Coordinates of N, CA, C and O in Angstrom, one line a residue:
X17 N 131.7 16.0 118.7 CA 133.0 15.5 118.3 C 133.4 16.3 117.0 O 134.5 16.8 116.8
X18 N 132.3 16.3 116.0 CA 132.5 17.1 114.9 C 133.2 18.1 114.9 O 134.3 18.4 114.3
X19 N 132.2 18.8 116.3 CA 132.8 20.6 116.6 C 134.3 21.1 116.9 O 135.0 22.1 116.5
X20 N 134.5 19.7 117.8 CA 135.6 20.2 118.3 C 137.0 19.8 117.4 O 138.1 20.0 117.6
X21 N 136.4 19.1 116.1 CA 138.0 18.9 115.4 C 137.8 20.2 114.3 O 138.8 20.6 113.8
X22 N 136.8 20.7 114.0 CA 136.8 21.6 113.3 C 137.5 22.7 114.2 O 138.4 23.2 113.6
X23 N 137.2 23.2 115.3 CA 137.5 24.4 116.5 C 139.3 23.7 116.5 O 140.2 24.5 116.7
X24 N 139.5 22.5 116.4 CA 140.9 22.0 116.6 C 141.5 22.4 115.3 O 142.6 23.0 115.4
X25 N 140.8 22.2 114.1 CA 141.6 22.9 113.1 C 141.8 24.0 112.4 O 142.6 24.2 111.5
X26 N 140.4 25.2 113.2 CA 140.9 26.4 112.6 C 141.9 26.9 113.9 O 142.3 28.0 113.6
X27 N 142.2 26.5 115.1 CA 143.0 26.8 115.8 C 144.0 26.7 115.2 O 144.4 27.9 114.9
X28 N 144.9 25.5 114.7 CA 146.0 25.1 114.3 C 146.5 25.8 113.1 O 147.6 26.1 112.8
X29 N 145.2 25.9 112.2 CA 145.2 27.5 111.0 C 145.4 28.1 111.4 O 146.6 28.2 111.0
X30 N 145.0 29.0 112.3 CA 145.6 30.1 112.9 C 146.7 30.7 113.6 O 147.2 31.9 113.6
X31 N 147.1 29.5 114.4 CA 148.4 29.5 114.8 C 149.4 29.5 113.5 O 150.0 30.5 113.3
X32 N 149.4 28.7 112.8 CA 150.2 28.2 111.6 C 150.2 29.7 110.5 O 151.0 30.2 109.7
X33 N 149.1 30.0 110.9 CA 149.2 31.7 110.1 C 150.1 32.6 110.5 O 151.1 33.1 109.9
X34 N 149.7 32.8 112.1 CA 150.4 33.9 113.2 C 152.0 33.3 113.2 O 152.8 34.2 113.4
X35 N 152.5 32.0 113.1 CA 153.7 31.6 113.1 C 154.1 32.1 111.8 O 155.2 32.6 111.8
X36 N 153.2 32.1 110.7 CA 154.1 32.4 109.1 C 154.5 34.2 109.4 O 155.6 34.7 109.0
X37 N 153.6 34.8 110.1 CA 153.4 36.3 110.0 C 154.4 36.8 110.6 O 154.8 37.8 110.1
X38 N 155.1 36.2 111.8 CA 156.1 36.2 112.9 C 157.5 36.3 112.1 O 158.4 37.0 112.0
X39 N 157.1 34.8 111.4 CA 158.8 34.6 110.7 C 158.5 35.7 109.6 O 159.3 36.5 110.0
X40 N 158.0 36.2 108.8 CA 157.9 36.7 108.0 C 158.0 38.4 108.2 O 158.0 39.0 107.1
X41 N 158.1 38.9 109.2 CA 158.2 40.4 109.5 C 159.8 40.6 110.5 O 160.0 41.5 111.4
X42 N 160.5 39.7 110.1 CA 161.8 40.0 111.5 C 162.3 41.0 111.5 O 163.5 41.1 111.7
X43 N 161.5 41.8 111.2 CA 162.2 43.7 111.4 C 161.2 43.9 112.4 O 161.7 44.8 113.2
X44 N 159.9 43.5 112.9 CA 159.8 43.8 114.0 C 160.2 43.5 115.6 O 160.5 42.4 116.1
X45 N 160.2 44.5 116.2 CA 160.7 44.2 117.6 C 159.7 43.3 118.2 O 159.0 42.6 117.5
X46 N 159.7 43.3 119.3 CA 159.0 42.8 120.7 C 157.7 43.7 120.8 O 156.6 43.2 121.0
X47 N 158.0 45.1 120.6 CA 156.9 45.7 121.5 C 156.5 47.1 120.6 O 156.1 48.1 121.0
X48 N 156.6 46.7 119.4 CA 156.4 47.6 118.3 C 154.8 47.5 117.6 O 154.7 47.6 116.3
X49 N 153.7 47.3 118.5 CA 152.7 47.2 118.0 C 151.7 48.6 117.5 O 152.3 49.6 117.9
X50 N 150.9 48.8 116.9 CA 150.4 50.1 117.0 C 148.9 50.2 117.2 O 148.2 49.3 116.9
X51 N 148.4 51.2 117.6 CA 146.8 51.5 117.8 C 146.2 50.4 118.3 O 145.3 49.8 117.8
X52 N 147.1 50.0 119.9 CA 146.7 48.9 120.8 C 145.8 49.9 121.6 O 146.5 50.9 122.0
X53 N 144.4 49.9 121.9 CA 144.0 50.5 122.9 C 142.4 50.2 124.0 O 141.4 50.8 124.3
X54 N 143.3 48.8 124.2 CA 142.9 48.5 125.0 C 143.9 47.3 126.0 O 144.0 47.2 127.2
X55 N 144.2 46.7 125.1 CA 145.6 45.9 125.3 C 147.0 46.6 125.8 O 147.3 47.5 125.1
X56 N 147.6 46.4 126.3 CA 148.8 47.3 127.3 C 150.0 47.3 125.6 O 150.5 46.5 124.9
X57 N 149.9 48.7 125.7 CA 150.7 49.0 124.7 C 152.2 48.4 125.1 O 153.0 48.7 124.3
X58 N 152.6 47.7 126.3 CA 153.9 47.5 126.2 C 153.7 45.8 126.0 O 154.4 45.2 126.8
X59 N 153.0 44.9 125.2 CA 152.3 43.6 125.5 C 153.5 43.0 124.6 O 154.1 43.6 123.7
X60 N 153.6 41.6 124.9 CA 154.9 41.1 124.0 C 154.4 40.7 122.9 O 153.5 41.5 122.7
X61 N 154.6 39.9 122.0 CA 154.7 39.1 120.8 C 153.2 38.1 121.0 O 152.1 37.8 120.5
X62 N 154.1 37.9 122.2 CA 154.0 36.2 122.6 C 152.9 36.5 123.4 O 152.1 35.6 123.1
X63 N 152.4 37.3 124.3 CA 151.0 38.0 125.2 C 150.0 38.0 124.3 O 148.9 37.5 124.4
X64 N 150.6 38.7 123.3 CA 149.2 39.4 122.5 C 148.7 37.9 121.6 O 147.6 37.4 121.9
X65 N 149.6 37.3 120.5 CA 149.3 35.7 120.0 C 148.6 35.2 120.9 O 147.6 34.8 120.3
X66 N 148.6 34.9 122.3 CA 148.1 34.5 122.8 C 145.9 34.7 122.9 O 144.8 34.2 122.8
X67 N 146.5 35.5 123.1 CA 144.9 36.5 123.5 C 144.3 36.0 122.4 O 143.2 35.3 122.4
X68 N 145.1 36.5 121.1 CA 144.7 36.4 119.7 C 143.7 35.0 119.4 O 142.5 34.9 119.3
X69 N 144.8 33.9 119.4 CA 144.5 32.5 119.6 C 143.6 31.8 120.4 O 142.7 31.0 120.0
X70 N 144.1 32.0 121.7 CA 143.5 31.0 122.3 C 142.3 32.1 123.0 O 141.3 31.3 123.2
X71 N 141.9 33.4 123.3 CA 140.5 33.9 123.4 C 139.8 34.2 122.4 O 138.6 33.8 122.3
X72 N 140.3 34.7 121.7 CA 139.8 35.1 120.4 C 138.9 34.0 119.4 O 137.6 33.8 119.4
X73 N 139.8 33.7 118.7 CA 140.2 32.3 117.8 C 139.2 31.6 118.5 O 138.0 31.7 118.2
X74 N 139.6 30.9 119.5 CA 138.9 29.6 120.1 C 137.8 30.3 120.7 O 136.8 29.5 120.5
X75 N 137.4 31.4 121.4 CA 136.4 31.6 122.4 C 135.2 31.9 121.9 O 134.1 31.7 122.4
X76 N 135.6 32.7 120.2 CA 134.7 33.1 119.0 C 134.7 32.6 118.5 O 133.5 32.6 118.1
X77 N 135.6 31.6 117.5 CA 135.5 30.7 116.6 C 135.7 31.2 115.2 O 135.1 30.6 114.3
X78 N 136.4 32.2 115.0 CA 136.6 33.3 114.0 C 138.5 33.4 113.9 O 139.3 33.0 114.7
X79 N 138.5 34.1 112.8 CA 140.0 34.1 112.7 C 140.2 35.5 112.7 O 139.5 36.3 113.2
X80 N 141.7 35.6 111.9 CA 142.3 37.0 111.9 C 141.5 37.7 110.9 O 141.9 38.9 111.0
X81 N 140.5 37.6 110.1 CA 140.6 38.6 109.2 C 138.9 38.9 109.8 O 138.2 39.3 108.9
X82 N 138.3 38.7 111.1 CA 136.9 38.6 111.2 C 137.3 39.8 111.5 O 137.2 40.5 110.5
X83 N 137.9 40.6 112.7 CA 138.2 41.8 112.9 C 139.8 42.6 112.2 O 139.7 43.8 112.1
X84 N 140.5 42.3 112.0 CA 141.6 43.1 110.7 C 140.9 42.8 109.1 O 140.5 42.0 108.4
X85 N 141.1 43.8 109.2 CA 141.5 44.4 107.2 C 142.0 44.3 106.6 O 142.9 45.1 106.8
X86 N 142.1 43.7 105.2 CA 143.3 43.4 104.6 C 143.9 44.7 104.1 O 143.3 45.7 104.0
X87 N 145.0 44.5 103.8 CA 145.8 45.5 103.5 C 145.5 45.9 102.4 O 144.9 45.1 101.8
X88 N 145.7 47.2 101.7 CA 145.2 47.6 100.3 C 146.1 46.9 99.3 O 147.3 46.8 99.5
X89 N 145.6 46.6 98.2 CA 146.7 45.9 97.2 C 147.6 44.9 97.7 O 148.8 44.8 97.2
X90 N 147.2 44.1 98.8 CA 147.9 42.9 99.4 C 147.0 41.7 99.8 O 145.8 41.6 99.6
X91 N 147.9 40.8 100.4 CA 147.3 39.5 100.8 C 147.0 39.7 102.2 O 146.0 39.2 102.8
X92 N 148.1 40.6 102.8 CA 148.5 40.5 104.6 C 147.6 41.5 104.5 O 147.1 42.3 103.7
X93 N 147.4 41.1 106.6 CA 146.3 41.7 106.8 C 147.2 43.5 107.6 O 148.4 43.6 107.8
X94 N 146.2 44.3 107.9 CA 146.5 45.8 108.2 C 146.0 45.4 109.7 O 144.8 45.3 110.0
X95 N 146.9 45.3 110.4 CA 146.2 44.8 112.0 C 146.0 46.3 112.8 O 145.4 46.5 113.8
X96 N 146.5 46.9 112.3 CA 146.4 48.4 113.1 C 145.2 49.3 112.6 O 144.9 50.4 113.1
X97 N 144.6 48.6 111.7 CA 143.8 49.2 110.7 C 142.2 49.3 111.7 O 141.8 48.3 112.3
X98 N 141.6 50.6 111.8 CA 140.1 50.5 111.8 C 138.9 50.2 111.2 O 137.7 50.3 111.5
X99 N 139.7 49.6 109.8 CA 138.5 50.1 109.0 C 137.0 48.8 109.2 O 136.1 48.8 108.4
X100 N 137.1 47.7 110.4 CA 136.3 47.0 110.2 C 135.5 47.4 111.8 O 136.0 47.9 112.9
X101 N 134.1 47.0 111.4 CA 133.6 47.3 112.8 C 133.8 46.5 114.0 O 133.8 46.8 115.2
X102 N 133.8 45.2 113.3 CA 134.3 44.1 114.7 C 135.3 44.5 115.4 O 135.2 44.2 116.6
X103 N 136.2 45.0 115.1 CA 137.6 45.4 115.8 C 137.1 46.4 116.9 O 137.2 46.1 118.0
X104 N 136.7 47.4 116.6 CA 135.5 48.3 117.7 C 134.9 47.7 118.6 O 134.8 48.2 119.7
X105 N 134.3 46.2 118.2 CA 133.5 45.8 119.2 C 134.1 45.0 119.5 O 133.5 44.2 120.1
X106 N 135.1 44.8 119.3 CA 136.0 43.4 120.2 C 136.6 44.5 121.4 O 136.8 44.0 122.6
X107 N 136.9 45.8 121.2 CA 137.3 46.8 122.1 C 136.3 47.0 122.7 O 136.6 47.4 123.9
X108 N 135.5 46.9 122.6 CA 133.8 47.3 123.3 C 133.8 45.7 124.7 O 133.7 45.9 125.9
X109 N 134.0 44.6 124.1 CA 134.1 43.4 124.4 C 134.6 43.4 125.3 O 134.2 42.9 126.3
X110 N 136.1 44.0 124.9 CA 137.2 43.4 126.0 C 136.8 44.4 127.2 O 136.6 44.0 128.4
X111 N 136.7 45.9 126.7 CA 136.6 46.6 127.9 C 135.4 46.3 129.5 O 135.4 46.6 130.7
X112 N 134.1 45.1 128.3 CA 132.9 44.8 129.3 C 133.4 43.9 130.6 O 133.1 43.9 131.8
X113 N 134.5 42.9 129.9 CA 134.7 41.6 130.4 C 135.9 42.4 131.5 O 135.9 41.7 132.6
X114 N 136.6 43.3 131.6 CA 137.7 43.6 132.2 C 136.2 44.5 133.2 O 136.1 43.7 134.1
X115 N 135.5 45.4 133.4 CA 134.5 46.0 133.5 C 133.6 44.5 135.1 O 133.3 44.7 136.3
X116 N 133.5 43.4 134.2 CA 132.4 42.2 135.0 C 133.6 41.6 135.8 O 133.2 41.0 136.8
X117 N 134.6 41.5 135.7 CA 135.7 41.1 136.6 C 136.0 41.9 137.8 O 136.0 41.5 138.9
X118 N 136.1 43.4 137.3 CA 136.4 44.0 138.0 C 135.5 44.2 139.4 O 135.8 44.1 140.6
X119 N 134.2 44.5 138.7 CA 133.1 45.1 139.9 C 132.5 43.8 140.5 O 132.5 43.6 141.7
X120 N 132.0 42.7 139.7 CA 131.0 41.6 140.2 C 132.2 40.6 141.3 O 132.1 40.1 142.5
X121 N 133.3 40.6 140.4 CA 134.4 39.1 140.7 C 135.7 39.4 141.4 O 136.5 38.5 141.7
X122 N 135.9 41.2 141.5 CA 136.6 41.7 142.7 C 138.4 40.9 141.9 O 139.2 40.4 142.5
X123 N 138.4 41.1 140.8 CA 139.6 40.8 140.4 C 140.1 42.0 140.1 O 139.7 42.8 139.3
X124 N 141.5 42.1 141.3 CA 141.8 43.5 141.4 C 142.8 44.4 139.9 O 143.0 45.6 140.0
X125 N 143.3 43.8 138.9 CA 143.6 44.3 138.4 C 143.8 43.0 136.5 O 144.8 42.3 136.0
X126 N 142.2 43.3 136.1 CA 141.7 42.5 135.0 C 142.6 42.3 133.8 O 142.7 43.4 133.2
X127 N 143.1 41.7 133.4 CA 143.3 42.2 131.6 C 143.2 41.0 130.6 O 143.9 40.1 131.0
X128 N 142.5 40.8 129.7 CA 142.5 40.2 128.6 C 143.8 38.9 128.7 O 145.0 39.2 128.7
X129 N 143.3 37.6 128.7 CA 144.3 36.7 128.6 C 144.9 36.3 129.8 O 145.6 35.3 129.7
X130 N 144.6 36.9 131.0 CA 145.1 36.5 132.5 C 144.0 35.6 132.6 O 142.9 35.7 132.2
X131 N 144.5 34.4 133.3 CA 144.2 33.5 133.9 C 143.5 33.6 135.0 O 142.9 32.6 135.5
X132 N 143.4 34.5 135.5 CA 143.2 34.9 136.9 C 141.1 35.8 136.3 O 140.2 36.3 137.1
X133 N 141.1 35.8 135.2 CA 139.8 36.3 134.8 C 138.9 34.9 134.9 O 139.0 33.8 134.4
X134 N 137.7 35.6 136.0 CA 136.5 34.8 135.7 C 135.4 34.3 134.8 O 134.8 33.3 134.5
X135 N 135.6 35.4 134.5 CA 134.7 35.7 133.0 C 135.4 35.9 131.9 O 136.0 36.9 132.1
X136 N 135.7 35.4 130.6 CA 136.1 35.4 129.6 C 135.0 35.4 128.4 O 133.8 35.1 128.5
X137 N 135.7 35.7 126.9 CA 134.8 35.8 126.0 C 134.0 34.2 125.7 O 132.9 34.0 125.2
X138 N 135.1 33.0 126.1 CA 134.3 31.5 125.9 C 133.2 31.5 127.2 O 132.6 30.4 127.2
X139 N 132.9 32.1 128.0 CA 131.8 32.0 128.6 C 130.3 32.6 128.2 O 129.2 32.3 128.5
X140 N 130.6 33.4 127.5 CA 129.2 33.9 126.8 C 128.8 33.3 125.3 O 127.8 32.7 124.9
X141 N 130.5 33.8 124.4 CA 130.2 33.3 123.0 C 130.4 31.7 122.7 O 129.7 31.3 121.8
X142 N 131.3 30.5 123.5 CA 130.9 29.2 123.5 C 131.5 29.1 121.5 O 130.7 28.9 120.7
X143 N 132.3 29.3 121.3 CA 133.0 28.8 120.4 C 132.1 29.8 118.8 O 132.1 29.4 117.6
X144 N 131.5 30.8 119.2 CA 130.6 31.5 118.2 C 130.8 33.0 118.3 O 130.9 33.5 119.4
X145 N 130.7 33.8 117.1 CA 131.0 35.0 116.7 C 129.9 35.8 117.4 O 130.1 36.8 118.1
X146 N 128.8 35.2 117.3 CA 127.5 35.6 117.8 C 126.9 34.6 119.4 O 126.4 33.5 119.3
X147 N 127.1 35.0 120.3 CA 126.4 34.5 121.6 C 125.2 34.2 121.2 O 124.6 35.0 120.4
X148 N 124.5 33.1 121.7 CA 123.2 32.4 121.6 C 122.7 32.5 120.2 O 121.6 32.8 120.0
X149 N 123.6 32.3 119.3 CA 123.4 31.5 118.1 C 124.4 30.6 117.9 O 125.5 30.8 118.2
X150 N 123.7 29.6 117.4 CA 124.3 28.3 117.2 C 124.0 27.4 115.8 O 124.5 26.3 115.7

């Protein structure tokens, strides 16, 4: 019970963040993301938040800044930024899970955040940055 209002409230952190970051940049477009590469470079707003949140966020139990970097001489974070290694291995990640869909579970065309995936990142990591630690 503990778990899940704590997982309930850094969700709602996070949302409540990704909501400030949204209102807070209205010079960007829809589909103006950069150094997406693994995620469909034409992905919406609203696709990618998603993934963000509800795989990410919830499936790891980590926020925005486990894999982004803050920005130099700022608060906001540099989401395009490489300079952290989690971000590599969340790419590493996503590509395995699109990879165990593909060949084991015959889902013909995988991507991160479809519903239609068998396997997701909450099946291995269980609300943790680290699988089988708890």
């Amino acid at each position: 019970m503990f778990r899940k209002k704590i997982r309930a409230s850094i969700v709602l952190l996070g949302a409540g963040i990704i909501g400030v970051a949204a209102v807070a940049d209205p010079g960007m477009g829809e589909n103006e993301f950069t150094n997406l590469q693994v995620l469909p470079k034409n992905i919406s707003k609203k696709e990618l938040q998603h993934i963000m949140v509800d795989d990410f966020q919830d499936g790891l139990g980590v926020g925005c800044n486990y894999c982004h970097a803050q920005e130099k001489g700022s608060l906001h974070l540099d989401y395009a930024s490489d300079e952290k290694p989690e971000k590599e291995i969340a790419r590493s990640m996503m590509r395995m899970t699109i990879d165990i869909n593909q060949k084991y579970f015959s889902v013909e065309h995988p991507m991160i955040g479809d519903t239609t995936l068998i396997i997701s990142c909450e099946q291995c990591h269980q609300g943790t940055s680290h699988p089988g630690k708890l």
